[in-house]
Amino acid sequence: MASKRSESALGRQPNDLESYWLPFTPNRAFKRAPRLLARAKDMHYFTPEGRAVLDGTAGLWCSNAGHSRDPIVAAIQRQAGELDYSPAFQFAHPQAFELASRIAALAPGDLNRVFFCNSGSEAVDTALKIALAYHNVRGEGARSRLVGRERGYHGVGFGGISVGGIVANRKYFGSLLTGVDHLPSTYSREHQAFTKGDPDWGGHLADELERIVALHDASTIAAVIVEPMQGSTGVIVPPVGYLERLREICTRYGILLIFDEVITGFGRVGANFAAQRLGVTPDIIVFAKAATNGVIPLGGAIVDRRIYDALMRGPEQAIEFLHGYTYSGHPIACAAGLATLDVLARENLVGRAAQLAQVLENAVHSLRDEPNVSDIRNFGLAAAVELRPREGQPGARGREAFARGIEAGLLLRFTADTIAMAPPFISSEEEIVNMAESLRGVLRHIA
Ligand SMILES: Cc1ncc(COP(=O)(O)O)c(C=O)c1O
């Protein structure tokens, strides 16, 4: 009785499964058989019953240095006690400057101005708005068209779903942004199946941008946004020469090139950014996820200095770019970001990701002859195994593989019938081999 009274005095309701509306999850099925995680440490999640699940996907591609790492935990605890929040507008705090400079130092070329926000979706919207504003202030306001790519995932804001190329994420939400074109997907099973690393076929598809330019005229096109490696739609690796060609065409026509590195940023492909691994420098890089090791939401846009400089005009007391979030550069997120960069550097985890990439490649490609495997792709420390759909039930086999993986103690990711793996960079070689072996068992079990 006493405890009931005190609960109601605090306004608490009994716990139930109904109120929480889960994102990107079949809510009714989930609530019939909830899947809960209670704890995580290093390479493992633990269920409330204490069962360990090996993390084959770094959470959602974000916990690259492993879970609940002491230095990151200590940094956010310290920061919460020192400066819990500072207004993002008209104020700043030292950690925001420090994190921006540290990120700028990791980025390629002259990409050294960093705008903070809280997620990949916000970072994408931020980058698109910067591109539009940049052209506007230079007297090229007619450059308003944006170009994305089929099968691209750029989060769930209206900007992101407009330039994104996932039909299911777009079709319920009206006309989206106007003036958006899409490059064709670079994926072709016929020409690329079972390629290790970047496929030779497909570089020519960048020339589709020439077609879009010819159709609309370059003077109407603001920016092209692509993920260097498409992660969410199943580790679709850029064909040799493709991004170089996009870069050439954008430069020729004064179109800004934006790389969405929300998944690839901070080491996933064995370099700080995919831009460096691939030797192609965009005008803006979008990041989020691994920037804080997934501990606290933080995203942002790393912008070429000339774009920032172009926007620094007008009366000095006037706000140059009318955009920002209450939590832009949040002190605790910045503390987490700084501690994450320290861990990555101290443990040489980006170098380690590059070394482990070869182990992952060998391990996943050994699954080629397992039941229902139709393709295997890999790039850096990311890999995907594509399965033939069950007759008349697209997505069922992927879902079964995911569920069976959890039963077998392995966290995988699935998008329709594609299984993705993105191990934390602290994985041992043995753990990566075990992940692939465990997946082999899963594929045989659900055959
Ligand atoms: C390439 C890319 N861009 C944007 C996003 C959206 O990020 P968020 O879920 O943090 O909004 C994601 C998320 O997976 C992503 O992979």
Short mmCIF file of C-alpha atoms and ligand atoms in Angstrom, two decimals:
data_model
loop_
_atom_site.label_atom_id
_atom_site.label_comp_id
_atom_site.label_asym_id
_atom_site.label_seq_id
_atom_site.Cartn_x
_atom_site.Cartn_y
_atom_site.Cartn_z
CA MET A 1 0.00 0.00 0.00
CA ALA A 2 2.70 2.40 1.09
CA SER A 3 4.61 1.90 -2.11
CA LYS A 4 1.47 2.45 -4.24
CA ARG A 5 0.85 5.76 -2.50
CA SER A 6 4.37 6.98 -3.04
CA GLU A 7 4.25 5.93 -6.71
CA SER A 8 1.09 7.90 -7.31
CA ALA A 9 2.49 10.86 -5.39
CA LEU A 10 5.33 10.88 -7.94
CA GLY A 11 2.84 10.60 -10.78
CA ARG A 12 4.17 7.17 -11.77
CA GLN A 13 2.02 4.66 -13.59
CA PRO A 14 2.52 0.92 -13.46
CA ASN A 15 4.90 -0.21 -16.19
CA ASP A 16 3.29 -1.68 -19.30
CA LEU A 17 4.20 -2.28 -22.92
CA GLU A 18 1.53 -0.14 -24.49
CA SER A 19 2.65 3.45 -24.25
CA TYR A 20 6.01 3.21 -25.93
CA TRP A 21 5.75 3.47 -29.74
CA LEU A 22 8.93 1.87 -31.04
CA PRO A 23 10.71 3.35 -34.07
CA PHE A 24 11.28 1.24 -37.21
CA THR A 25 9.85 -1.80 -35.39
CA PRO A 26 6.68 -3.84 -35.91
CA ASN A 27 5.08 -2.70 -32.65
CA ARG A 28 2.34 -5.32 -32.37
CA ALA A 29 4.64 -8.27 -33.03
CA PHE A 30 7.28 -6.80 -30.74
CA LYS A 31 4.87 -6.30 -27.88
CA ARG A 32 3.73 -9.91 -28.20
CA ALA A 33 7.34 -11.07 -27.80
CA PRO A 34 9.43 -8.17 -26.47
CA ARG A 35 13.16 -8.30 -26.95
CA LEU A 36 14.89 -6.41 -24.15
CA LEU A 37 18.48 -5.54 -23.49
CA ALA A 38 19.49 -4.61 -19.98
CA ARG A 39 23.21 -4.01 -20.06
CA ALA A 40 26.22 -3.87 -22.35
CA LYS A 41 29.96 -4.12 -21.88
CA ASP A 42 32.68 -4.14 -24.54
CA MET A 43 31.67 -6.71 -27.18
CA HIS A 44 28.46 -7.92 -25.58
CA TYR A 45 24.89 -7.03 -24.79
CA PHE A 46 23.17 -8.78 -21.91
CA THR A 47 19.46 -9.55 -21.67
CA PRO A 48 17.58 -8.95 -18.39
CA GLU A 49 18.05 -12.69 -17.70
CA GLY A 50 21.80 -12.20 -18.08
CA ARG A 51 22.21 -13.96 -21.44
CA ALA A 52 25.16 -12.58 -23.43
CA VAL A 53 24.67 -11.52 -27.07
CA LEU A 54 27.79 -10.85 -29.13
CA ASP A 55 27.42 -7.48 -30.85
CA GLY A 56 27.97 -8.06 -34.56
CA THR A 57 26.68 -4.64 -35.57
CA ALA A 58 28.20 -2.17 -33.09
CA GLY A 59 24.66 -1.43 -31.90
CA LEU A 60 23.28 0.42 -34.91
CA TRP A 61 26.69 1.00 -36.55
CA CYS A 62 27.67 3.35 -33.74
CA SER A 63 29.38 1.66 -30.77
CA ASN A 64 32.64 1.24 -32.64
CA ALA A 65 34.89 1.24 -29.57
CA GLY A 66 32.69 -1.30 -27.78
CA HIS A 67 30.15 -0.70 -25.06
CA SER A 68 30.17 1.23 -21.79
CA ARG A 69 33.82 2.13 -22.12
CA ASP A 70 35.17 3.51 -18.86
CA PRO A 71 36.85 6.68 -20.21
CA ILE A 72 33.70 7.73 -22.07
CA VAL A 73 31.46 6.95 -19.11
CA ALA A 74 33.76 8.94 -16.81
CA ALA A 75 33.82 11.91 -19.21
CA ILE A 76 30.04 12.21 -19.42
CA GLN A 77 29.66 11.78 -15.66
CA ARG A 78 32.20 14.54 -15.08
CA GLN A 79 30.59 16.84 -17.61
CA ALA A 80 27.08 16.33 -16.22
CA GLY A 81 28.30 17.46 -12.83
CA GLU A 82 30.21 20.45 -14.18
CA LEU A 83 28.13 22.01 -16.95
CA ASP A 84 24.98 20.05 -17.70
CA TYR A 85 23.65 22.38 -20.37
CA SER A 86 24.66 25.64 -21.93
CA PRO A 87 22.41 27.60 -24.29
CA ALA A 88 23.37 26.74 -27.83
CA PHE A 89 22.57 30.18 -29.23
CA GLN A 90 24.72 33.23 -28.37
CA PHE A 91 26.81 31.08 -25.96
CA ALA A 92 29.30 28.29 -26.25
CA HIS A 93 31.53 26.25 -23.98
CA PRO A 94 35.13 25.11 -24.39
CA GLN A 95 34.37 21.48 -25.28
CA ALA A 96 32.35 22.48 -28.34
CA PHE A 97 35.31 24.39 -29.78
CA GLU A 98 37.71 21.63 -28.88
CA LEU A 99 35.59 18.89 -30.42
CA ALA A 100 35.04 20.93 -33.60
CA SER A 101 38.80 21.47 -34.00
CA ARG A 102 39.56 17.82 -33.32
CA ILE A 103 36.99 16.68 -35.90
CA ALA A 104 38.24 19.27 -38.41
CA ALA A 105 41.78 17.93 -37.95
CA LEU A 106 40.58 14.42 -38.85
CA ALA A 107 38.67 15.53 -41.96
CA PRO A 108 40.15 15.80 -45.47
CA GLY A 109 41.04 18.91 -47.47
CA ASP A 110 39.69 22.24 -46.29
CA LEU A 111 36.72 20.69 -44.52
CA ASN A 112 37.33 22.45 -41.24
CA ARG A 113 34.15 24.21 -40.13
CA VAL A 114 31.86 22.03 -38.03
CA PHE A 115 28.14 22.61 -37.36
CA PHE A 116 26.73 20.42 -34.59
CA CYS A 117 23.30 18.85 -34.24
CA ASN A 118 21.94 15.68 -32.63
CA SER A 119 21.41 12.97 -35.22
CA GLY A 120 22.16 11.86 -38.71
CA SER A 121 18.76 13.05 -39.90
CA GLU A 122 19.36 16.54 -38.55
CA ALA A 123 22.88 16.53 -39.94
CA VAL A 124 21.55 15.74 -43.41
CA ASP A 125 18.98 18.54 -43.23
CA THR A 126 21.69 20.87 -41.98
CA ALA A 127 24.00 20.02 -44.89
CA LEU A 128 21.24 20.46 -47.47
CA LYS A 129 20.31 23.85 -45.97
CA ILE A 130 23.94 24.96 -45.93
CA ALA A 131 24.20 24.05 -49.62
CA LEU A 132 21.07 26.03 -50.52
CA ALA A 133 22.11 29.03 -48.42
CA TYR A 134 25.60 29.01 -49.90
CA HIS A 135 24.32 29.33 -53.43
CA ASN A 136 21.77 31.93 -52.35
CA VAL A 137 24.22 34.31 -50.75
CA ARG A 138 26.45 34.11 -53.80
CA GLY A 139 23.60 35.29 -55.99
CA GLU A 140 22.89 31.83 -57.40
CA GLY A 141 19.54 31.29 -55.70
CA ALA A 142 18.23 29.45 -58.77
CA ARG A 143 20.40 26.55 -57.67
CA SER A 144 17.72 24.85 -55.61
CA ARG A 145 17.59 21.32 -56.99
CA LEU A 146 18.99 18.49 -54.90
CA VAL A 147 20.18 15.17 -56.22
CA GLY A 148 20.16 11.96 -54.17
CA ARG A 149 20.44 8.33 -55.17
CA GLU A 150 18.20 5.30 -55.36
CA ARG A 151 18.61 3.05 -52.31
CA GLY A 152 20.22 5.95 -50.43
CA TYR A 153 19.34 6.35 -46.74
CA HIS A 154 19.70 9.82 -45.29
CA GLY A 155 17.57 9.55 -42.18
CA VAL A 156 13.95 10.44 -41.70
CA GLY A 157 13.65 14.23 -41.83
CA PHE A 158 11.74 15.60 -44.81
CA GLY A 159 15.05 16.58 -46.42
CA GLY A 160 16.52 13.15 -45.83
CA ILE A 161 13.57 11.16 -47.15
CA SER A 162 13.32 13.47 -50.16
CA VAL A 163 16.89 12.84 -51.29
CA GLY A 164 16.81 9.28 -49.93
CA GLY A 165 15.91 6.45 -52.23
CA ILE A 166 13.98 3.96 -50.10
CA VAL A 167 10.46 3.73 -51.45
CA ALA A 168 8.86 2.48 -48.23
CA ASN A 169 10.28 5.41 -46.26
CA ARG A 170 8.86 7.93 -48.72
CA LYS A 171 5.53 6.73 -49.98
CA TYR A 172 3.29 7.74 -47.07
CA PHE A 173 4.59 11.23 -46.63
CA GLY A 174 3.20 13.32 -49.41
CA SER A 175 5.09 15.23 -52.03
CA LEU A 176 8.26 15.72 -49.94
CA LEU A 177 10.72 18.39 -51.09
CA THR A 178 10.16 19.48 -54.64
CA GLY A 179 12.95 19.64 -57.17
CA VAL A 180 14.75 16.45 -56.21
CA ASP A 181 16.29 14.01 -58.68
CA HIS A 182 17.85 10.63 -58.02
CA LEU A 183 20.89 8.98 -59.51
CA PRO A 184 20.39 5.29 -60.26
CA SER A 185 21.50 2.70 -57.75
CA THR A 186 25.02 1.45 -58.40
CA TYR A 187 24.11 -2.07 -57.37
CA SER A 188 23.84 -4.83 -59.94
CA ARG A 189 23.84 -8.43 -58.78
CA GLU A 190 24.40 -9.53 -62.35
CA HIS A 191 27.66 -7.60 -62.64
CA GLN A 192 28.87 -7.44 -59.05
CA ALA A 193 27.82 -10.54 -57.11
CA PHE A 194 30.41 -11.83 -54.62
CA THR A 195 32.86 -9.01 -55.31
CA LYS A 196 35.39 -8.57 -52.53
CA GLY A 197 35.61 -4.86 -51.78
CA ASP A 198 34.84 -2.32 -54.51
CA PRO A 199 33.28 -3.68 -57.70
CA ASP A 200 34.85 -2.97 -61.08
CA TRP A 201 31.47 -2.57 -62.74
CA GLY A 202 29.35 0.54 -62.29
CA GLY A 203 31.70 3.55 -62.37
CA HIS A 204 29.95 4.72 -65.56
CA LEU A 205 26.69 5.20 -63.64
CA ALA A 206 28.05 8.51 -62.33
CA ASP A 207 27.52 9.85 -65.84
CA GLU A 208 23.82 9.85 -65.07
CA LEU A 209 24.56 13.09 -63.30
CA GLU A 210 25.45 14.55 -66.70
CA ARG A 211 21.98 13.55 -67.89
CA ILE A 212 20.36 15.32 -64.92
CA VAL A 213 22.48 18.41 -65.58
CA ALA A 214 21.52 18.34 -69.26
CA LEU A 215 17.83 18.05 -68.31
CA HIS A 216 17.67 20.86 -65.74
CA ASP A 217 20.79 22.94 -66.45
CA ALA A 218 23.59 23.18 -63.90
CA SER A 219 22.45 26.66 -62.89
CA THR A 220 19.45 25.07 -61.10
CA ILE A 221 21.32 22.34 -59.18
CA ALA A 222 22.58 22.98 -55.65
CA ALA A 223 24.02 19.71 -54.44
CA VAL A 224 24.44 15.99 -54.85
CA ILE A 225 24.26 13.88 -51.69
CA VAL A 226 25.41 10.26 -51.50
CA GLU A 227 26.61 7.82 -48.91
CA PRO A 228 30.08 6.79 -50.11
CA MET A 229 29.10 3.27 -49.04
CA GLN A 230 25.38 2.70 -48.70
CA GLY A 231 25.04 1.09 -45.29
CA SER A 232 21.39 0.78 -44.34
CA THR A 233 20.32 -0.73 -47.64
CA GLY A 234 22.88 -3.48 -47.33
CA VAL A 235 26.54 -2.46 -47.65
CA ILE A 236 26.43 -1.34 -51.27
CA VAL A 237 30.03 -0.59 -52.12
CA PRO A 238 30.97 2.26 -54.50
CA PRO A 239 32.16 0.95 -57.87
CA VAL A 240 35.75 1.75 -58.80
CA GLY A 241 35.91 5.30 -60.21
CA TYR A 242 32.27 6.17 -59.41
CA LEU A 243 32.80 8.77 -56.69
CA GLU A 244 35.79 10.27 -58.52
CA ARG A 245 33.56 10.80 -61.54
CA LEU A 246 30.77 12.35 -59.42
CA ARG A 247 33.39 14.69 -57.96
CA GLU A 248 34.62 15.72 -61.43
CA ILE A 249 31.13 16.44 -62.70
CA CYS A 250 30.14 18.41 -59.57
CA THR A 251 33.30 20.49 -59.78
CA ARG A 252 32.79 21.19 -63.46
CA TYR A 253 29.26 22.51 -62.90
CA GLY A 254 29.67 24.24 -59.53
CA ILE A 255 27.46 21.68 -57.77
CA LEU A 256 28.30 20.89 -54.14
CA LEU A 257 29.09 17.26 -53.33
CA ILE A 258 27.91 16.04 -49.92
CA PHE A 259 29.07 12.72 -48.49
CA ASP A 260 26.73 11.29 -45.88
CA GLU A 261 29.26 9.54 -43.66
CA VAL A 262 26.89 8.82 -40.78
CA ILE A 263 27.92 5.16 -40.98
CA THR A 264 31.35 5.42 -42.61
CA GLY A 265 32.65 8.33 -40.49
CA PHE A 266 35.10 7.78 -37.64
CA GLY A 267 36.82 4.69 -38.89
CA ARG A 268 34.29 2.16 -40.17
CA VAL A 269 36.07 1.80 -43.53
CA GLY A 270 39.58 1.82 -42.09
CA ALA A 271 40.23 5.56 -42.42
CA ASN A 272 38.79 8.47 -40.46
CA PHE A 273 36.33 9.09 -43.28
CA ALA A 274 35.46 7.16 -46.43
CA ALA A 275 36.47 10.31 -48.33
CA GLN A 276 40.08 9.60 -47.33
CA ARG A 277 39.90 5.89 -47.91
CA LEU A 278 38.55 6.53 -51.41
CA GLY A 279 40.65 9.61 -52.16
CA VAL A 280 37.66 11.78 -53.05
CA THR A 281 37.07 15.01 -51.14
CA PRO A 282 33.50 16.26 -50.99
CA ASP A 283 32.44 19.80 -50.04
CA ILE A 284 30.51 18.72 -46.95
CA ILE A 285 30.68 15.58 -44.81
CA VAL A 286 27.69 14.60 -42.70
CA PHE A 287 28.40 12.59 -39.55
CA ALA A 288 26.64 11.23 -36.43
CA LYS A 289 26.50 7.74 -34.82
CA ALA A 290 30.11 6.80 -33.96
CA ALA A 291 31.12 10.40 -33.14
CA THR A 292 30.25 9.69 -29.49
CA ASN A 293 30.53 5.91 -29.77
CA GLY A 294 26.72 5.97 -29.74
CA VAL A 295 26.66 7.02 -26.09
CA ILE A 296 24.94 10.39 -26.48
CA PRO A 297 23.24 11.76 -29.60
CA LEU A 298 25.54 14.02 -31.63
CA GLY A 299 25.70 14.68 -35.34
CA GLY A 300 27.01 17.39 -37.55
CA ALA A 301 28.22 18.73 -40.86
CA ILE A 302 31.90 19.29 -41.61
CA VAL A 303 32.00 22.06 -44.17
CA ASP A 304 34.63 23.30 -46.59
CA ARG A 305 36.01 26.58 -45.37
CA ARG A 306 35.09 28.44 -48.57
CA ILE A 307 31.41 27.64 -47.97
CA TYR A 308 31.62 28.94 -44.40
CA ASP A 309 33.49 32.03 -45.58
CA ALA A 310 30.88 32.73 -48.25
CA LEU A 311 28.18 32.70 -45.59
CA MET A 312 30.08 35.04 -43.23
CA ARG A 313 28.74 38.22 -44.77
CA GLY A 314 26.36 41.06 -43.98
CA PRO A 315 26.41 43.20 -40.83
CA GLU A 316 28.60 41.64 -38.14
CA GLN A 317 25.74 41.65 -35.63
CA ALA A 318 23.42 39.75 -37.98
CA ILE A 319 23.11 35.97 -37.69
CA GLU A 320 24.69 34.60 -40.86
CA PHE A 321 22.94 31.22 -41.02
CA LEU A 322 19.52 30.98 -39.43
CA HIS A 323 19.66 27.38 -38.33
CA GLY A 324 20.47 25.45 -35.17
CA TYR A 325 19.10 23.21 -32.45
CA THR A 326 18.60 23.68 -28.71
CA TYR A 327 21.07 20.85 -28.24
CA SER A 328 23.63 21.81 -30.93
CA GLY A 329 27.02 21.20 -29.34
CA HIS A 330 25.49 19.90 -26.11
CA PRO A 331 28.20 19.86 -23.42
CA ILE A 332 27.69 16.21 -22.49
CA ALA A 333 27.64 15.12 -26.13
CA CYS A 334 30.85 17.07 -26.74
CA ALA A 335 32.47 15.48 -23.69
CA ALA A 336 31.46 12.06 -25.01
CA GLY A 337 32.83 12.99 -28.45
CA LEU A 338 36.19 14.10 -27.07
CA ALA A 339 36.51 10.98 -24.94
CA THR A 340 35.58 8.83 -27.95
CA LEU A 341 38.26 10.44 -30.13
CA ASP A 342 40.77 9.85 -27.33
CA VAL A 343 39.86 6.17 -27.12
CA LEU A 344 40.01 5.76 -30.91
CA ALA A 345 43.46 7.40 -31.00
CA ARG A 346 44.92 5.77 -27.88
CA GLU A 347 43.93 2.29 -28.99
CA ASN A 348 44.63 2.93 -32.69
CA LEU A 349 41.15 1.62 -33.40
CA VAL A 350 40.87 3.05 -36.90
CA GLY A 351 44.06 1.22 -37.85
CA ARG A 352 42.65 -1.86 -36.18
CA ALA A 353 39.42 -1.58 -38.20
CA ALA A 354 41.57 -1.50 -41.36
CA GLN A 355 43.39 -4.68 -40.27
CA LEU A 356 40.23 -6.49 -39.23
CA ALA A 357 38.61 -5.67 -42.58
CA GLN A 358 40.64 -8.44 -44.22
CA VAL A 359 39.61 -10.94 -41.54
CA LEU A 360 35.95 -9.99 -42.03
CA GLU A 361 36.29 -10.27 -45.82
CA ASN A 362 37.72 -13.78 -45.62
CA ALA A 363 35.19 -14.86 -43.00
CA VAL A 364 32.04 -13.64 -44.75
CA HIS A 365 33.04 -14.75 -48.22
CA SER A 366 33.48 -18.27 -46.85
CA LEU A 367 29.65 -18.31 -46.56
CA ARG A 368 29.20 -18.19 -50.33
CA ASP A 369 27.98 -21.77 -50.69
CA GLU A 370 25.64 -21.74 -47.72
CA PRO A 371 21.90 -22.14 -48.35
CA ASN A 372 20.08 -19.28 -50.12
CA VAL A 373 23.06 -16.92 -50.30
CA SER A 374 22.71 -14.79 -53.43
CA ASP A 375 25.47 -12.23 -52.83
CA ILE A 376 28.13 -11.22 -50.33
CA ARG A 377 29.58 -7.71 -50.14
CA ASN A 378 32.18 -6.13 -47.89
CA PHE A 379 33.96 -2.84 -47.46
CA GLY A 380 36.12 -1.84 -44.53
CA LEU A 381 34.71 -3.37 -41.37
CA ALA A 382 31.23 -3.84 -42.83
CA ALA A 383 29.75 -6.75 -44.70
CA ALA A 384 26.42 -7.96 -46.02
CA VAL A 385 25.10 -11.38 -46.93
CA GLU A 386 22.11 -11.23 -49.22
CA LEU A 387 19.65 -14.10 -49.12
CA ARG A 388 17.16 -15.30 -51.69
CA PRO A 389 13.68 -14.33 -50.45
CA ARG A 390 11.21 -16.99 -49.46
CA GLU A 391 8.66 -17.51 -52.21
CA GLY A 392 6.01 -14.78 -51.94
CA GLN A 393 7.37 -13.55 -48.58
CA PRO A 394 10.02 -10.92 -49.18
CA GLY A 395 11.85 -10.09 -45.97
CA ALA A 396 10.80 -13.25 -44.12
CA ARG A 397 14.14 -14.99 -44.44
CA GLY A 398 16.07 -11.93 -43.28
CA ARG A 399 13.80 -11.62 -40.25
CA GLU A 400 14.22 -15.31 -39.43
CA ALA A 401 18.00 -15.02 -39.68
CA PHE A 402 17.98 -12.06 -37.32
CA ALA A 403 15.77 -13.87 -34.77
CA ARG A 404 17.77 -17.09 -34.99
CA GLY A 405 20.98 -15.05 -34.60
CA ILE A 406 19.72 -13.63 -31.30
CA GLU A 407 18.82 -17.15 -30.12
CA ALA A 408 22.34 -18.21 -31.04
CA GLY A 409 23.80 -15.27 -29.12
CA LEU A 410 24.73 -13.00 -32.07
CA LEU A 411 23.33 -9.58 -32.90
CA LEU A 412 22.98 -9.10 -36.67
CA ARG A 413 21.21 -6.42 -38.65
CA PHE A 414 18.67 -7.15 -41.34
CA THR A 415 17.13 -5.06 -44.10
CA ALA A 416 14.60 -7.15 -45.99
CA ASP A 417 16.56 -10.29 -46.87
CA THR A 418 20.01 -8.79 -46.43
CA ILE A 419 21.99 -9.50 -43.28
CA ALA A 420 24.60 -6.92 -42.32
CA MET A 421 27.56 -7.15 -40.01
CA ALA A 422 29.54 -4.21 -38.64
CA PRO A 423 31.64 -5.46 -35.73
CA PRO A 424 33.03 -3.07 -33.14
CA PHE A 425 36.67 -2.16 -33.81
CA ILE A 426 37.71 -3.79 -30.54
CA SER A 427 36.66 -7.21 -31.87
CA SER A 428 39.32 -9.90 -31.76
CA GLU A 429 40.03 -11.77 -35.00
CA GLU A 430 38.53 -14.81 -33.35
CA GLU A 431 35.32 -12.98 -32.53
CA ILE A 432 34.93 -11.94 -36.16
CA VAL A 433 35.48 -15.49 -37.35
CA ASN A 434 32.99 -16.66 -34.71
CA MET A 435 30.40 -14.15 -35.96
CA ALA A 436 30.68 -15.58 -39.47
CA GLU A 437 30.57 -19.17 -38.18
CA SER A 438 27.54 -18.35 -36.08
CA LEU A 439 25.89 -16.85 -39.17
CA ARG A 440 26.73 -20.06 -41.05
CA GLY A 441 24.83 -22.01 -38.40
CA VAL A 442 21.91 -19.58 -38.67
CA LEU A 443 21.74 -19.93 -42.48
CA ARG A 444 21.71 -23.71 -42.24
CA HIS A 445 19.11 -23.66 -39.49
CA ILE A 446 16.64 -21.49 -41.41
CA ALA A 447 17.29 -23.09 -44.83
C1 LIG B 1 23.86 7.27 -43.99
C2 LIG B 1 22.88 7.66 -42.94
N1 LIG B 1 22.43 8.93 -42.89
C3 LIG B 1 21.57 9.33 -41.95
C4 LIG B 1 21.12 8.47 -41.00
C5 LIG B 1 20.14 8.94 -39.97
O1 LIG B 1 20.71 9.02 -38.73
P1 LIG B 1 19.78 9.16 -37.42
O2 LIG B 1 19.08 7.86 -37.27
O3 LIG B 1 20.79 9.44 -36.35
O4 LIG B 1 18.87 10.30 -37.66
C6 LIG B 1 21.57 7.15 -40.99
C7 LIG B 1 21.10 6.19 -39.97
O5 LIG B 1 21.28 5.00 -40.07
C8 LIG B 1 22.46 6.74 -41.99
O6 LIG B 1 22.90 5.47 -42.06
#
